[in-house]
PDB file of C-alpha atoms in Angstrom:
ATOM      1  CA  MET A   1      89.599 131.114  82.886  1.00 85.00           C
ATOM      2  CA  ASN A   2      86.554 131.127  80.896  1.00 96.00           C
ATOM      3  CA  ILE A   3      82.902 131.362  81.942  1.00 98.00           C
ATOM      4  CA  THR A   4      80.944 128.312  81.680  1.00 98.00           C
ATOM      5  CA  LEU A   5      77.555 127.855  79.919  1.00 98.00           C
ATOM      6  CA  GLU A   6      76.207 127.158  83.319  1.00 98.00           C
ATOM      7  CA  GLN A   7      77.377 130.599  84.647  1.00 98.00           C
ATOM      8  CA  ALA A   8      76.203 132.516  81.381  1.00 98.00           C
ATOM      9  CA  GLU A   9      72.924 130.915  81.556  1.00 98.00           C
ATOM     10  CA  LYS A  10      72.603 132.000  85.368  1.00 98.00           C
ATOM     11  CA  ALA A  11      73.612 135.595  84.462  1.00 98.00           C
ATOM     12  CA  ILE A  12      70.877 135.571  81.549  1.00 98.00           C
ATOM     13  CA  SER A  13      68.647 134.306  84.133  1.00 98.00           C
ATOM     14  CA  ALA A  14      69.048 136.994  86.679  1.00 98.00           C
ATOM     15  CA  ALA A  15      68.972 139.799  83.964  1.00 98.00           C
ATOM     16  CA  LYS A  16      65.685 138.854  82.671  1.00 98.00           C
ATOM     17  CA  GLN A  17      64.286 138.836  86.142  1.00 98.00           C
ATOM     18  CA  LYS A  18      65.574 142.253  87.016  1.00 98.00           C
ATOM     19  CA  SER A  19      64.179 143.397  83.449  1.00 98.00           C
ATOM     20  CA  THR A  20      60.754 142.001  84.238  1.00 98.00           C
ATOM     21  CA  GLU A  21      60.902 143.586  87.921  1.00 98.00           C
ATOM     22  CA  ILE A  22      61.652 147.076  85.805  1.00 98.00           C
ATOM     23  CA  ASP A  23      58.962 146.282  83.249  1.00 98.00           C
ATOM     24  CA  THR A  24      61.257 146.098  80.098  1.00 98.00           C
ATOM     25  CA  LYS A  25      62.265 143.689  77.344  1.00 98.00           C
ATOM     26  CA  MET A  26      65.937 143.151  76.650  1.00 98.00           C
ATOM     27  CA  ASN A  27      68.297 141.517  74.648  1.00 98.00           C
ATOM     28  CA  ILE A  28      70.732 139.925  76.779  1.00 99.00           C
ATOM     29  CA  ALA A  29      74.483 138.604  75.542  1.00 98.00           C
ATOM     30  CA  VAL A  30      77.100 136.916  77.613  1.00 99.00           C
ATOM     31  CA  VAL A  31      80.787 136.345  76.076  1.00 98.00           C
ATOM     32  CA  ASP A  32      83.745 134.516  77.478  1.00 98.00           C
ATOM     33  CA  ALA A  33      87.143 135.931  78.049  1.00 98.00           C
ATOM     34  CA  GLY A  34      87.862 135.830  74.578  1.00 98.00           C
ATOM     35  CA  ALA A  35      84.843 137.744  73.533  1.00 98.00           C
ATOM     36  CA  ASN A  36      83.114 134.981  71.966  1.00 98.00           C
ATOM     37  CA  LEU A  37      79.468 134.444  72.513  1.00 98.00           C
ATOM     38  CA  VAL A  38      78.593 131.867  74.984  1.00 98.00           C
ATOM     39  CA  ALA A  39      74.768 132.632  75.557  1.00 98.00           C
ATOM     40  CA  PHE A  40      72.078 134.975  74.297  1.00 98.00           C
ATOM     41  CA  GLY A  41      68.447 135.701  75.207  1.00 98.00           C
ATOM     42  CA  ARG A  42      65.886 137.930  73.433  1.00 98.00           C
ATOM     43  CA  MET A  43      62.878 138.398  75.546  1.00 98.00           C
ATOM     44  CA  ASP A  44      59.591 138.146  73.905  1.00 98.00           C
ATOM     45  CA  GLY A  45      59.051 141.671  72.347  1.00 98.00           C
ATOM     46  CA  ALA A  46      62.425 143.107  72.724  1.00 98.00           C
ATOM     47  CA  TRP A  47      63.519 145.462  69.886  1.00 97.00           C
ATOM     48  CA  LEU A  48      65.341 143.403  67.052  1.00 97.00           C
ATOM     49  CA  GLY A  49      67.754 146.353  66.492  1.00 96.00           C
ATOM     50  CA  SER A  50      69.126 145.907  69.957  1.00 98.00           C
ATOM     51  CA  LEU A  51      70.172 142.395  69.457  1.00 97.00           C
ATOM     52  CA  ASP A  52      73.397 143.400  67.877  1.00 97.00           C
ATOM     53  CA  ILE A  53      73.851 146.274  70.293  1.00 98.00           C
ATOM     54  CA  SER A  54      73.780 143.791  73.201  1.00 98.00           C
ATOM     55  CA  ILE A  55      76.466 141.481  71.775  1.00 98.00           C
ATOM     56  CA  LYS A  56      78.884 144.492  70.911  1.00 98.00           C
ATOM     57  CA  LYS A  57      78.270 145.981  74.411  1.00 98.00           C
ATOM     58  CA  ALA A  58      79.449 142.431  75.834  1.00 98.00           C
ATOM     59  CA  LYS A  59      82.429 142.339  73.536  1.00 98.00           C
ATOM     60  CA  THR A  60      83.190 145.939  74.292  1.00 97.00           C
ATOM     61  CA  ALA A  61      83.130 145.415  77.968  1.00 98.00           C
ATOM     62  CA  ARG A  62      85.372 142.391  77.748  1.00 98.00           C
ATOM     63  CA  PHE A  63      88.014 143.989  75.261  1.00 97.00           C
ATOM     64  CA  PHE A  64      88.826 146.575  77.532  1.00 97.00           C
ATOM     65  CA  ASP A  65      87.745 144.910  80.908  1.00 98.00           C
ATOM     66  CA  MET A  66      85.384 147.815  82.019  1.00 97.00           C
ATOM     67  CA  ASN A  67      81.882 149.061  81.922  1.00 98.00           C
ATOM     68  CA  THR A  68      80.958 150.276  78.580  1.00 98.00           C
ATOM     69  CA  GLY A  69      79.610 153.390  80.212  1.00 96.00           C
ATOM     70  CA  ILE A  70      83.016 154.397  81.194  1.00 96.00           C
ATOM     71  CA  ILE A  71      84.467 153.796  77.981  1.00 96.00           C
ATOM     72  CA  GLY A  72      81.867 156.230  76.702  1.00 95.00           C
ATOM     73  CA  GLU A  73      83.086 158.913  79.073  1.00 94.00           C
ATOM     74  CA  LEU A  74      86.532 158.589  78.008  1.00 93.00           C
ATOM     75  CA  SER A  75      85.507 158.543  74.190  1.00 94.00           C
ATOM     76  CA  GLN A  76      84.043 162.111  74.169  1.00 94.00           C
ATOM     77  CA  PRO A  77      85.478 164.830  71.938  1.00 95.00           C
ATOM     78  CA  GLY A  78      88.839 165.727  73.490  1.00 94.00           C
ATOM     79  CA  GLY A  79      88.852 162.517  75.641  1.00 92.00           C
ATOM     80  CA  SER A  80      91.554 160.045  75.751  1.00 92.00           C
ATOM     81  CA  LEU A  81      89.712 157.489  73.721  1.00 91.00           C
ATOM     82  CA  TYR A  82      87.988 159.748  71.083  1.00 94.00           C
ATOM     83  CA  ASN A  83      86.794 157.794  68.242  1.00 93.00           C
ATOM     84  CA  ILE A  84      87.622 154.406  69.903  1.00 93.00           C
ATOM     85  CA  GLU A  85      83.933 153.148  68.850  1.00 93.00           C
ATOM     86  CA  HIS A  86      85.283 152.812  65.360  1.00 92.00           C
ATOM     87  CA  SER A  87      87.812 150.194  66.223  1.00 93.00           C
ATOM     88  CA  ASN A  88      87.276 146.341  66.589  1.00 92.00           C
ATOM     89  CA  ASN A  89      84.672 146.184  64.018  1.00 89.00           C
ATOM     90  CA  GLY A  90      82.642 148.693  66.143  1.00 90.00           C
ATOM     91  CA  LEU A  91      82.287 149.157  69.812  1.00 95.00           C
ATOM     92  CA  ILE A  92      79.321 150.488  71.818  1.00 95.00           C
ATOM     93  CA  THR A  93      80.391 153.146  74.362  1.00 95.00           C
ATOM     94  CA  PHE A  94      77.311 153.812  76.470  1.00 95.00           C
ATOM     95  CA  PRO A  95      75.958 151.868  79.358  1.00 98.00           C
ATOM     96  CA  GLY A  96      74.812 148.182  79.344  1.00 98.00           C
ATOM     97  CA  GLY A  97      78.014 146.299  79.110  1.00 98.00           C
ATOM     98  CA  ILE A  98      79.771 144.929  82.111  1.00 98.00           C
ATOM     99  CA  PRO A  99      82.574 142.568  82.619  1.00 98.00           C
ATOM    100  CA  ILE A 100      82.083 139.562  84.646  1.00 98.00           C
ATOM    101  CA  LYS A 101      84.389 138.277  87.352  1.00 97.00           C
ATOM    102  CA  ASN A 102      85.088 135.031  89.334  1.00 96.00           C
ATOM    103  CA  ALA A 103      85.282 134.851  93.137  1.00 94.00           C
ATOM    104  CA  SER A 104      88.942 135.657  92.866  1.00 95.00           C
ATOM    105  CA  GLY A 105      88.307 138.795  90.724  1.00 96.00           C
ATOM    106  CA  ASP A 106      89.623 137.400  87.565  1.00 97.00           C
ATOM    107  CA  VAL A 107      87.680 138.594  84.227  1.00 98.00           C
ATOM    108  CA  ILE A 108      85.873 135.483  82.774  1.00 98.00           C
ATOM    109  CA  GLY A 109      83.580 137.309  80.399  1.00 98.00           C
ATOM    110  CA  ALA A 110      81.191 139.871  80.042  1.00 98.00           C
ATOM    111  CA  ILE A 111      77.477 140.747  79.600  1.00 99.00           C
ATOM    112  CA  GLY A 112      75.844 142.913  77.234  1.00 98.00           C
ATOM    113  CA  VAL A 113      72.124 144.433  77.562  1.00 98.00           C
ATOM    114  CA  SER A 114      70.091 146.392  75.238  1.00 98.00           C
ATOM    115  CA  GLY A 115      66.489 147.376  74.764  1.00 98.00           C
ATOM    116  CA  SER A 116      65.602 150.113  77.030  1.00 98.00           C
ATOM    117  CA  SER A 117      67.263 153.344  78.198  1.00 98.00           C
ATOM    118  CA  VAL A 118      70.908 153.172  79.015  1.00 97.00           C
ATOM    119  CA  GLU A 119      70.022 153.480  82.736  1.00 98.00           C
ATOM    120  CA  ASN A 120      67.937 150.412  82.632  1.00 98.00           C
ATOM    121  CA  ASP A 121      70.395 148.552  80.510  1.00 98.00           C
ATOM    122  CA  HIS A 122      72.836 149.119  82.988  1.00 98.00           C
ATOM    123  CA  THR A 123      70.673 147.913  85.946  1.00 98.00           C
ATOM    124  CA  VAL A 124      69.885 144.862  84.025  1.00 98.00           C
ATOM    125  CA  ALA A 125      73.338 143.960  83.167  1.00 98.00           C
ATOM    126  CA  GLU A 126      74.483 144.598  86.450  1.00 98.00           C
ATOM    127  CA  ALA A 127      72.145 142.209  88.000  1.00 98.00           C
ATOM    128  CA  GLY A 128      73.350 139.557  85.427  1.00 98.00           C
ATOM    129  CA  ALA A 129      77.132 140.374  86.029  1.00 98.00           C
ATOM    130  CA  THR A 130      76.908 140.168  89.944  1.00 98.00           C
ATOM    131  CA  ALA A 131      74.569 136.938  89.794  1.00 97.00           C
ATOM    132  CA  ILE A 132      77.773 134.567  89.044  1.00 90.00           C
TER     133      ILE A 132
END
């Protein structure tokens, strides 16, 4: 199963709303189950450098079906996934990427958010991921 464009746009809308609530400007990417970009939104004034990061966070979350922050914990020196960020043409291993699941619990895509602190990125991504 794949996320639909309508669902992806709903996730972006919810993420934008949360971003506005916490006074941040974000880049928000949603990928489908194959890690292909379905929808993207760059809020006015969001950092240009975070555009690519948001897409890579979404892809990373989908490639491994876990939050990117968890991958970050596992990829520290001595960790079981040390240096994994160098695979797959570059992964992002800090918070802001979250798998998106349907009502049955199947992963149908992922959202990636970048443009503020990693804590804010995660909060905004969570709002988008749970809006489906």
